[in-house]
Short mmCIF file of C-alpha atoms and ligand atoms in Angstrom, two decimals:
data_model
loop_
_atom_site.label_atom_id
_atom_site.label_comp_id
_atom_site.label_asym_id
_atom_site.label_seq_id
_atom_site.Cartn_x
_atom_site.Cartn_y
_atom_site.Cartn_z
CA UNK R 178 -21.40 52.49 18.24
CA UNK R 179 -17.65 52.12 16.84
CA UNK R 180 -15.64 54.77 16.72
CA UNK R 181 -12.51 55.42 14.25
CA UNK R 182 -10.22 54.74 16.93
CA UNK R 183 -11.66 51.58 18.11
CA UNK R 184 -11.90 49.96 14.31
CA UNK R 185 -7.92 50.84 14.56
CA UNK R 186 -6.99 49.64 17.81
CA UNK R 187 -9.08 46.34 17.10
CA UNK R 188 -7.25 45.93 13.44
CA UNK R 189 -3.97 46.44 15.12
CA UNK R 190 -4.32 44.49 17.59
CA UNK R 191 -6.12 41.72 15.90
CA UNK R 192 -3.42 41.50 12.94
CA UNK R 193 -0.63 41.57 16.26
CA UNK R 194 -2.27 37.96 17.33
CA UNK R 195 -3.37 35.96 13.73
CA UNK R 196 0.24 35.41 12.98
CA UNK R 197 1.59 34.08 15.74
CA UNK R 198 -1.79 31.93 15.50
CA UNK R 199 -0.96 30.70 12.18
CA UNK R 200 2.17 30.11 13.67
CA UNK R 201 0.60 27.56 16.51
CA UNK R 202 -1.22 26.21 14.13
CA UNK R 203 1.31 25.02 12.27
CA UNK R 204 4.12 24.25 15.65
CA UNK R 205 0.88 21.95 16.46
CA UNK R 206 0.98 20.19 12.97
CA UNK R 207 4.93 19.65 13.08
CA UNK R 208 4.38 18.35 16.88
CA UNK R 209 1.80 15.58 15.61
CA UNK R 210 3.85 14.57 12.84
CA UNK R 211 7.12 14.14 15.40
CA UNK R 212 4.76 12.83 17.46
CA UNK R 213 3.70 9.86 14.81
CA UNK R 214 7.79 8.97 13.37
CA UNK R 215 8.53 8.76 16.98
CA UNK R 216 5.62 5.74 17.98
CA UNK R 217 6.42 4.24 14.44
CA UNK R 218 10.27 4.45 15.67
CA UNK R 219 9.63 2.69 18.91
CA UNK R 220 6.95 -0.02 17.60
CA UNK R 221 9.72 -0.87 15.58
CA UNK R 222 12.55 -0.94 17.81
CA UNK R 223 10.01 -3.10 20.45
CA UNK R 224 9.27 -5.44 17.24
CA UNK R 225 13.02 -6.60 17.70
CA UNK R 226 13.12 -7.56 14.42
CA UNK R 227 16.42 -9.58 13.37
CA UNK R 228 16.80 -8.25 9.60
CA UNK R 229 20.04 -6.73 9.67
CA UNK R 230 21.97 -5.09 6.79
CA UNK R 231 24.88 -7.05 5.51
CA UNK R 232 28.74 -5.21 6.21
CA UNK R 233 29.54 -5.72 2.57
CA UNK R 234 25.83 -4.29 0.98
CA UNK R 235 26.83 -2.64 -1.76
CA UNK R 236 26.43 1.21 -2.13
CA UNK R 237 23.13 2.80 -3.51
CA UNK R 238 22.12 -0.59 -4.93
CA UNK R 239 18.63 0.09 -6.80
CA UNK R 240 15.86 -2.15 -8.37
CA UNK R 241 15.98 -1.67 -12.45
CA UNK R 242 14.22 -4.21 -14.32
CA UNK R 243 12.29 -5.30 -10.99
CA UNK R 244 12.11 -9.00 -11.88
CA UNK R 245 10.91 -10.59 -8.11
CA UNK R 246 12.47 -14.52 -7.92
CA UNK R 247 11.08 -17.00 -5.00
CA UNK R 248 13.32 -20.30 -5.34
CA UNK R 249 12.58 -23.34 -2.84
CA UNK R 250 11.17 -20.40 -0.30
CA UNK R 251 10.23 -21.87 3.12
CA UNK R 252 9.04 -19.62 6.03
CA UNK R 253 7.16 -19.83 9.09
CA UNK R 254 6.59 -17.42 12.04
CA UNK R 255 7.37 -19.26 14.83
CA UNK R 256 8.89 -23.15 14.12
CA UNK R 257 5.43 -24.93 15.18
CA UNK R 258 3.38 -23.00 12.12
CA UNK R 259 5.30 -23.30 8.21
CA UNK R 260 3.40 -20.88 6.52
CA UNK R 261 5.15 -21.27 3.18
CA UNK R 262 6.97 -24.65 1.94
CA UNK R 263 8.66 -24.81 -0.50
CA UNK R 264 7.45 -22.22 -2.77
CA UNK R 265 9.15 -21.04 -6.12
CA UNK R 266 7.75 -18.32 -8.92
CA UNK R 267 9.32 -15.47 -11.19
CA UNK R 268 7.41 -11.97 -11.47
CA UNK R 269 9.16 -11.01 -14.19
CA UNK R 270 9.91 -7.00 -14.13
CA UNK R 271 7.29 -4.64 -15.58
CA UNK R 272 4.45 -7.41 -15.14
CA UNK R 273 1.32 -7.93 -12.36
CA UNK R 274 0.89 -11.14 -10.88
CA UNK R 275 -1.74 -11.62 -8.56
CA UNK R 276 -1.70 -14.10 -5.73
CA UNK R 277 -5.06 -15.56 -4.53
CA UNK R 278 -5.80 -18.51 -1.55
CA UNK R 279 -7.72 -19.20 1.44
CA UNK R 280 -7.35 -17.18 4.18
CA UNK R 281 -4.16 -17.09 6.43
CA UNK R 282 -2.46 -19.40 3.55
CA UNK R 283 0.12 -16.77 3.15
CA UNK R 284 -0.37 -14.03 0.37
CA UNK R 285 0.58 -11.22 2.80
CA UNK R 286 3.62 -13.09 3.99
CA UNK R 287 5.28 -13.54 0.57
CA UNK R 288 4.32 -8.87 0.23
CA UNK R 289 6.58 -9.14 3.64
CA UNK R 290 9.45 -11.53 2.30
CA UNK R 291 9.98 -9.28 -0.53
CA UNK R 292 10.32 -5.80 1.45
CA UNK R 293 12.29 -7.92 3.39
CA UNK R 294 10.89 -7.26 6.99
CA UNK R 295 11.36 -11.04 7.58
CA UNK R 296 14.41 -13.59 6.15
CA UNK R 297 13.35 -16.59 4.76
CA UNK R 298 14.37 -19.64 6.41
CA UNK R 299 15.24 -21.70 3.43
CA UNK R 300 15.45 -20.85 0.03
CA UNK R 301 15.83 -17.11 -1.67
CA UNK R 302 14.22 -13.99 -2.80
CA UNK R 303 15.81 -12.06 -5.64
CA UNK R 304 15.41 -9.50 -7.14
CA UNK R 305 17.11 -8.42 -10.44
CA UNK R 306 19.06 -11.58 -9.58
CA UNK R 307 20.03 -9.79 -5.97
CA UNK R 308 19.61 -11.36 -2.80
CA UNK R 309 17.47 -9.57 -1.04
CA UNK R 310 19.69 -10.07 1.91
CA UNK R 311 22.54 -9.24 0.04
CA UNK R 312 21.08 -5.15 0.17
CA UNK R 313 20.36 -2.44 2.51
CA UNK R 314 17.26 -2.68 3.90
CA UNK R 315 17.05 1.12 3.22
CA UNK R 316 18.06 1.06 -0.84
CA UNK R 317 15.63 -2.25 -1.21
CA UNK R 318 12.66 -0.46 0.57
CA UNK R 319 12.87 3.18 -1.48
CA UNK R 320 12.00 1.83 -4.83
CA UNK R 321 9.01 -0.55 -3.19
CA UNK R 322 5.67 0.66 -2.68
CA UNK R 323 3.61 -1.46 -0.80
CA UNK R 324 -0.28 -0.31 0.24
CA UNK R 325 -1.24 -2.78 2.71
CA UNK R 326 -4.52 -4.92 3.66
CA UNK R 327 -5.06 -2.49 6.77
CA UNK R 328 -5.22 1.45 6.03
CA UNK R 329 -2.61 2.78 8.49
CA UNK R 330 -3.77 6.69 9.43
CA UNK R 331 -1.43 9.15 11.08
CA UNK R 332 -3.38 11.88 13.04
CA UNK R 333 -2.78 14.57 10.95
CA UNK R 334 -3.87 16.01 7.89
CA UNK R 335 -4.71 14.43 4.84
CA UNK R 336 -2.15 16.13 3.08
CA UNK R 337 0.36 14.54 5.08
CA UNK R 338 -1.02 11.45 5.24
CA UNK R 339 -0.20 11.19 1.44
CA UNK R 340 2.53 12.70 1.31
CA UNK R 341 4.14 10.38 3.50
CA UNK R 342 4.32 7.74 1.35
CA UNK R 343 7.76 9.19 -0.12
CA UNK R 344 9.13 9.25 2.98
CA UNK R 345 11.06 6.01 2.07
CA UNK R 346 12.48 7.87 -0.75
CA UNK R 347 14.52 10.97 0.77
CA UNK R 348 12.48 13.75 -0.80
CA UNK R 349 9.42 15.27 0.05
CA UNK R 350 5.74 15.17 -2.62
CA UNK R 351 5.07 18.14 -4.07
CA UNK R 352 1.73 19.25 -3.73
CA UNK R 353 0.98 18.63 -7.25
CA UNK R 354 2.49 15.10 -6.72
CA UNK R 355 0.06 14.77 -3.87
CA UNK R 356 -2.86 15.88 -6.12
CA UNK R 357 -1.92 13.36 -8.67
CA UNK R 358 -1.92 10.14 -6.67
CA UNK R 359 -4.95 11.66 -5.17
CA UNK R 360 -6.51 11.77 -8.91
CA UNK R 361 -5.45 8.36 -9.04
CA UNK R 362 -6.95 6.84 -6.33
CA UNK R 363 -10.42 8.17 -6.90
CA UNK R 364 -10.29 10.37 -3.84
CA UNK R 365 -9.14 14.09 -4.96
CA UNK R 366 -13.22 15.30 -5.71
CA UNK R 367 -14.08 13.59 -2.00
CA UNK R 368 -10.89 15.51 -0.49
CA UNK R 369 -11.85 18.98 -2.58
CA UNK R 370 -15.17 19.32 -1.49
CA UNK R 371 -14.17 18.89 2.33
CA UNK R 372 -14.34 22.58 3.96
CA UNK R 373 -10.45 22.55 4.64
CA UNK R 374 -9.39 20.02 1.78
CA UNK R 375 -6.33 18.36 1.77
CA UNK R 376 -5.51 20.45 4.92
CA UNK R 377 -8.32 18.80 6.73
CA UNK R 378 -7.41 16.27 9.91
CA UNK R 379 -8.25 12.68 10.22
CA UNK R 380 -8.47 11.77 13.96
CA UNK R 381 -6.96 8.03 13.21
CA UNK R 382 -10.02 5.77 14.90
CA UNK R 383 -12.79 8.34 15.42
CA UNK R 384 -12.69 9.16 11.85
CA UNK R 385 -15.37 10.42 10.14
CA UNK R 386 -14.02 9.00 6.80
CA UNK R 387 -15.21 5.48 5.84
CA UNK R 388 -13.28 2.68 5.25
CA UNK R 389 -13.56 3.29 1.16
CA UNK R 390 -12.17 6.60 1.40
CA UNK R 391 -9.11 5.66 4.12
CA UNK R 392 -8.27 2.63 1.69
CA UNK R 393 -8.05 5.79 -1.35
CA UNK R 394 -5.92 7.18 0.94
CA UNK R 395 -4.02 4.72 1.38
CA UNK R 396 -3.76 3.85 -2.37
CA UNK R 397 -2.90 7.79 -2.81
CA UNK R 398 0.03 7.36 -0.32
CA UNK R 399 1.56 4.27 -2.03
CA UNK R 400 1.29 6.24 -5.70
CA UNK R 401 3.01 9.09 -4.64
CA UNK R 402 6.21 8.12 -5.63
CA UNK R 403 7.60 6.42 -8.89
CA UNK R 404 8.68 3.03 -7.19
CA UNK R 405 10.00 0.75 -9.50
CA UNK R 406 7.89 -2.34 -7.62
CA UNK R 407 4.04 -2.24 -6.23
CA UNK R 408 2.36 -4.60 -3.82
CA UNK R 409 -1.04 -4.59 -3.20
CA UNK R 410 -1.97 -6.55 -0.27
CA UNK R 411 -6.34 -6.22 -0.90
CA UNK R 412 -5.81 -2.47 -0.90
CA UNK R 413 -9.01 -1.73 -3.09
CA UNK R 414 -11.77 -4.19 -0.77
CA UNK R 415 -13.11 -1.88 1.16
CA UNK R 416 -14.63 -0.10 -2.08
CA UNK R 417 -17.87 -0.27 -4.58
CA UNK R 418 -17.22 -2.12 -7.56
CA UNK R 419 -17.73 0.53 -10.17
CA UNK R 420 -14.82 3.03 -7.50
CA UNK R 421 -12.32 -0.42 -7.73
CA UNK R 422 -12.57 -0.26 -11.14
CA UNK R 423 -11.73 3.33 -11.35
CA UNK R 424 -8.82 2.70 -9.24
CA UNK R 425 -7.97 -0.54 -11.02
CA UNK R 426 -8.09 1.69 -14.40
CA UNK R 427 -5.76 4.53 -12.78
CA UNK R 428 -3.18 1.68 -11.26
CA UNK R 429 -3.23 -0.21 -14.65
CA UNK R 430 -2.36 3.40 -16.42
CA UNK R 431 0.02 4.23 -14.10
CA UNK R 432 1.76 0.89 -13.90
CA UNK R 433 4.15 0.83 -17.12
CA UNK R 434 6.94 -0.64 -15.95
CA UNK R 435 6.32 -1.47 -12.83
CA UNK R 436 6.28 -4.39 -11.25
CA UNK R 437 2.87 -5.53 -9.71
CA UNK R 438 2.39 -8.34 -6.82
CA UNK R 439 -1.53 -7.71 -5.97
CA UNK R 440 -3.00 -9.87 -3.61
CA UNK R 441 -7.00 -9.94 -4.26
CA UNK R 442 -10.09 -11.90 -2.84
CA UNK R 443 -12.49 -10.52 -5.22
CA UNK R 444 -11.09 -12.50 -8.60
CA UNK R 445 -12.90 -9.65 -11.03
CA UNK R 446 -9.92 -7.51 -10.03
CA UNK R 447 -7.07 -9.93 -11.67
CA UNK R 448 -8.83 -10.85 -14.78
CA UNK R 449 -5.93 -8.96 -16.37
CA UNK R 450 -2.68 -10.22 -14.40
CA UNK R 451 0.20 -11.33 -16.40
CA UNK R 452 -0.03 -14.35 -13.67
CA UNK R 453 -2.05 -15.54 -10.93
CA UNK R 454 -0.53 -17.96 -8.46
CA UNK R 455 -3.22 -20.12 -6.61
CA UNK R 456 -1.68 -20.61 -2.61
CA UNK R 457 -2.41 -23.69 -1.24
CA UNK R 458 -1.06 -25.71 1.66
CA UNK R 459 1.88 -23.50 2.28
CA UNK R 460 2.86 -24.37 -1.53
CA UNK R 461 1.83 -23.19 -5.13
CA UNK R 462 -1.12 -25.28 -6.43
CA UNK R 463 -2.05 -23.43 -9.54
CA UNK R 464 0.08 -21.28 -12.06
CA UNK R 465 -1.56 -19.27 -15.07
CA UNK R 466 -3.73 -16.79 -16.69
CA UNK R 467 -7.10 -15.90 -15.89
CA UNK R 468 -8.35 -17.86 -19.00
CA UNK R 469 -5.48 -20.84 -18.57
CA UNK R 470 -7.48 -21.50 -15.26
CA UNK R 471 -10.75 -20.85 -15.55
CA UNK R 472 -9.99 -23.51 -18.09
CA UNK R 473 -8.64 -26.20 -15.76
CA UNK R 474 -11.65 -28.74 -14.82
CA UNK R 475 -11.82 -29.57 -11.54
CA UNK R 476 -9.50 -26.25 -10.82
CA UNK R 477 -9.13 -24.91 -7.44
CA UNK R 478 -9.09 -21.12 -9.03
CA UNK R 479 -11.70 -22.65 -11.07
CA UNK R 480 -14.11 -23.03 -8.39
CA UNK R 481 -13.11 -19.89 -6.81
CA UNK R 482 -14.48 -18.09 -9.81
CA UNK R 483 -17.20 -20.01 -9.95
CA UNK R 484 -18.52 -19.67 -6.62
CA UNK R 485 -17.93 -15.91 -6.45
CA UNK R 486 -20.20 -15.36 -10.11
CA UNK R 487 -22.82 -17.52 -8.46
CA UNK R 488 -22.79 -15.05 -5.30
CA UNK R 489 -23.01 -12.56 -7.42
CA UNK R 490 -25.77 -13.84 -9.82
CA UNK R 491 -27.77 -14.39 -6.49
CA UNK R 492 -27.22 -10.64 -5.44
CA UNK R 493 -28.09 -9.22 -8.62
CA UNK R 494 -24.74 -7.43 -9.52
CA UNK R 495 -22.38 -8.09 -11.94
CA UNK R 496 -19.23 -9.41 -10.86
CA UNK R 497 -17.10 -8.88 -13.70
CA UNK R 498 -16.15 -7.39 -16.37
CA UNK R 499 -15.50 -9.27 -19.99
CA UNK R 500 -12.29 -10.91 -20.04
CA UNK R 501 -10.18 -9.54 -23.16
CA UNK R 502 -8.46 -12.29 -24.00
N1 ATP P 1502 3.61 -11.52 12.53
C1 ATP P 1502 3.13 -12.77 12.60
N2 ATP P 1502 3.48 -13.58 13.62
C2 ATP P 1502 3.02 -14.85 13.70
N3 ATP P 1502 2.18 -15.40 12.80
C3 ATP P 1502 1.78 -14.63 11.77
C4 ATP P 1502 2.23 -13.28 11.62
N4 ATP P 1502 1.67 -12.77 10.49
C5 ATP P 1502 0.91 -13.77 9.97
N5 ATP P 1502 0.97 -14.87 10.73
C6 ATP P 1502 0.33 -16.18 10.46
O1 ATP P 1502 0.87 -16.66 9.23
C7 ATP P 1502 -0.14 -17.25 8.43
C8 ATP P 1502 -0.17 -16.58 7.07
O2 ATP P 1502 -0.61 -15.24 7.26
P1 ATP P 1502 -0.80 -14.24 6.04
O3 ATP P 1502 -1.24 -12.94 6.62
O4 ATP P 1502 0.41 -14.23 5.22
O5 ATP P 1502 -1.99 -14.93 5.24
P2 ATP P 1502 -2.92 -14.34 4.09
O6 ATP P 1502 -3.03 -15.39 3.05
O7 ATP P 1502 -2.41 -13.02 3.66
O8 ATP P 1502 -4.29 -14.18 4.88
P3 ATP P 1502 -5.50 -13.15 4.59
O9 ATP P 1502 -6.08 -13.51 3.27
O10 ATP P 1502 -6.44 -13.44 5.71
O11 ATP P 1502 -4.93 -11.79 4.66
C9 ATP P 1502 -1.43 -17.13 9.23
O12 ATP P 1502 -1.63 -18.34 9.91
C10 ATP P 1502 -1.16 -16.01 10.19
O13 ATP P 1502 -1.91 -16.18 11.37
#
């Protein structure tokens, strides 16, 4: 039996240890996230990547209109494998093209020459006119938002894993920014009925999230900020048709203005690109709208489409939705 003494002494000393707790709690939090800036840090300094800044970059040069040029771009890795030869398009700003080919013909490479984490070695990438080399790496990078192919998770919270993405930009999400992009990406209900919400971990490979809901996260991370230019490097594939469209829906709503390159295998995604650029060969093959190319006989993108309806007539779901054009 409790007496009135011990009910005190346990409150008292109980309330003497949860704040300091709380206070762990969070020192461990802070120590993860050090812990993450400082591997991304050194991956990059061991990447010894060559992209330097130019002496004479002007100061606090932004993106406005975000019109992306490629003119006479060639590019390979190493010198023994061109990856892209000779390849020239215009995004103009405030539009989506989508960029579609075999695998390994180069989609992601072009997401990578515009960000600027490799210079091309013939040929230019501008934007608004600029460049690209002509910046700091720094002022090109804050107004681009790229969500890439493969989900990268930190191991810590899922709050923070979001919130990340404005990182680039200098200031920190709100939460409310960091429930928005969640409401975006079709993952805020799956994050609010978790016990511990957005405060709950994510243990990077054993993670108990699937692949669907790390790509949301993903997305939710690249929408957290207004960037004036989007990539999309297949960042809805790992999701149901009827979530991607969702998302699709959200990113089409949320995208006046901006400047869309979105790289997609599964063509139902595009239908409504301004553009779509058929790789080929290290070189552009096919140039047009959805319904300029499904028109071409004989069509490489024509095939494409046809070849992914007739997989999906033979599975029983519907590919696509109507074209409205
Ligand atoms: N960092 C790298 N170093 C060397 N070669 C690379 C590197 N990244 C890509 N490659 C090679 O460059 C070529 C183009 O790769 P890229 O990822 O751009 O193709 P992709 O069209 O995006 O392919 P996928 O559809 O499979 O993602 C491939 O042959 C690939 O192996």
């Amino acid at each position: 039996e409790m007496k009135s003494t011990d009910v005190l002494f346990f409150v008292t000393h109980f309330s003497g240890t949860y704040r300091p707790l709380t206070y762990l709690a969070s020192l461990i939090r802070e120590t993860i996230q050090v812990y993450t800036h400082c591997q991304a840090l050194l991956r990059l300094i061991d990447s010894g990547n060559e992209v330097c800044d130019p002496d004479d970059a002007p100061a606090n040069w932004d993106i406005s209109e975000g019109t992306i040029e490629f003119k006479d771009v060639y590019f390979s890795y190493n010198s023994k494998h061109p990856v892209l030869n000779g390849v020239s398009f215009k995004v103009q700003g405030g539009t989506t093209t989508a960029i579609v080919g075999k695998t390994g013909g180069g989609k992601t490479t072009i997401t990578q020459l515009i960000a600027r984490f490799y210079d091309v070695n013939r040929g230019s990438v501008t934007i608004d006119g600029v460049d690209v080399r002509h910046v700091k790496q720094r002022d090109l990078r804050k107004s681009i938002s790229i969500v890439p192919q493969k989900a990268e998770i930190l191991p810590t919270t899922i709050r923070h894993n979001i919130q990340y993405g404005s990182a680039s930009t200098g200031m920190s999400a709100t939460p409310k920014d960091v429930h928005e992009a969640a409401c975006k990406a079709q993952i805020h209900q799956t994050i609010s009925s978790l016990p511990y919400g957005y405060e709950t971990p994510i243990h990077g490979k054993k993670s108990t999230f699937s692949g669907g809901e790390i790509q949301r996260i993903n997305i939710a991370r690249g929408l957290i900020q207004p960037h004036k230019v989007l990539l999309l490097d297949e960042a809805t594939s790992a999701l149901d048709m009827i979530t991607e469209r969702k998302v699709q829906g959200a990113l089409k709503g949320d995208n006046q203005g901006k400047t869309c390159v979105v790289i997609a295998h599964r063509l139902s995604t595009i239908i409504h690109a301004d553009q779509i650029l058929v790789l080929q060969d290290g070189g552009i093959a096919e140039r047009g709208t959805f319904a300029e190319l499904t028109a071409l006989p004989d069509g490489i993108f024509k095939e494409m489409w046809d070849s992914q309806m007739r997989i999906s007539e033979g599975s029983g779901t519907s590919v696509a939705p109507k074209p409205t054009m």
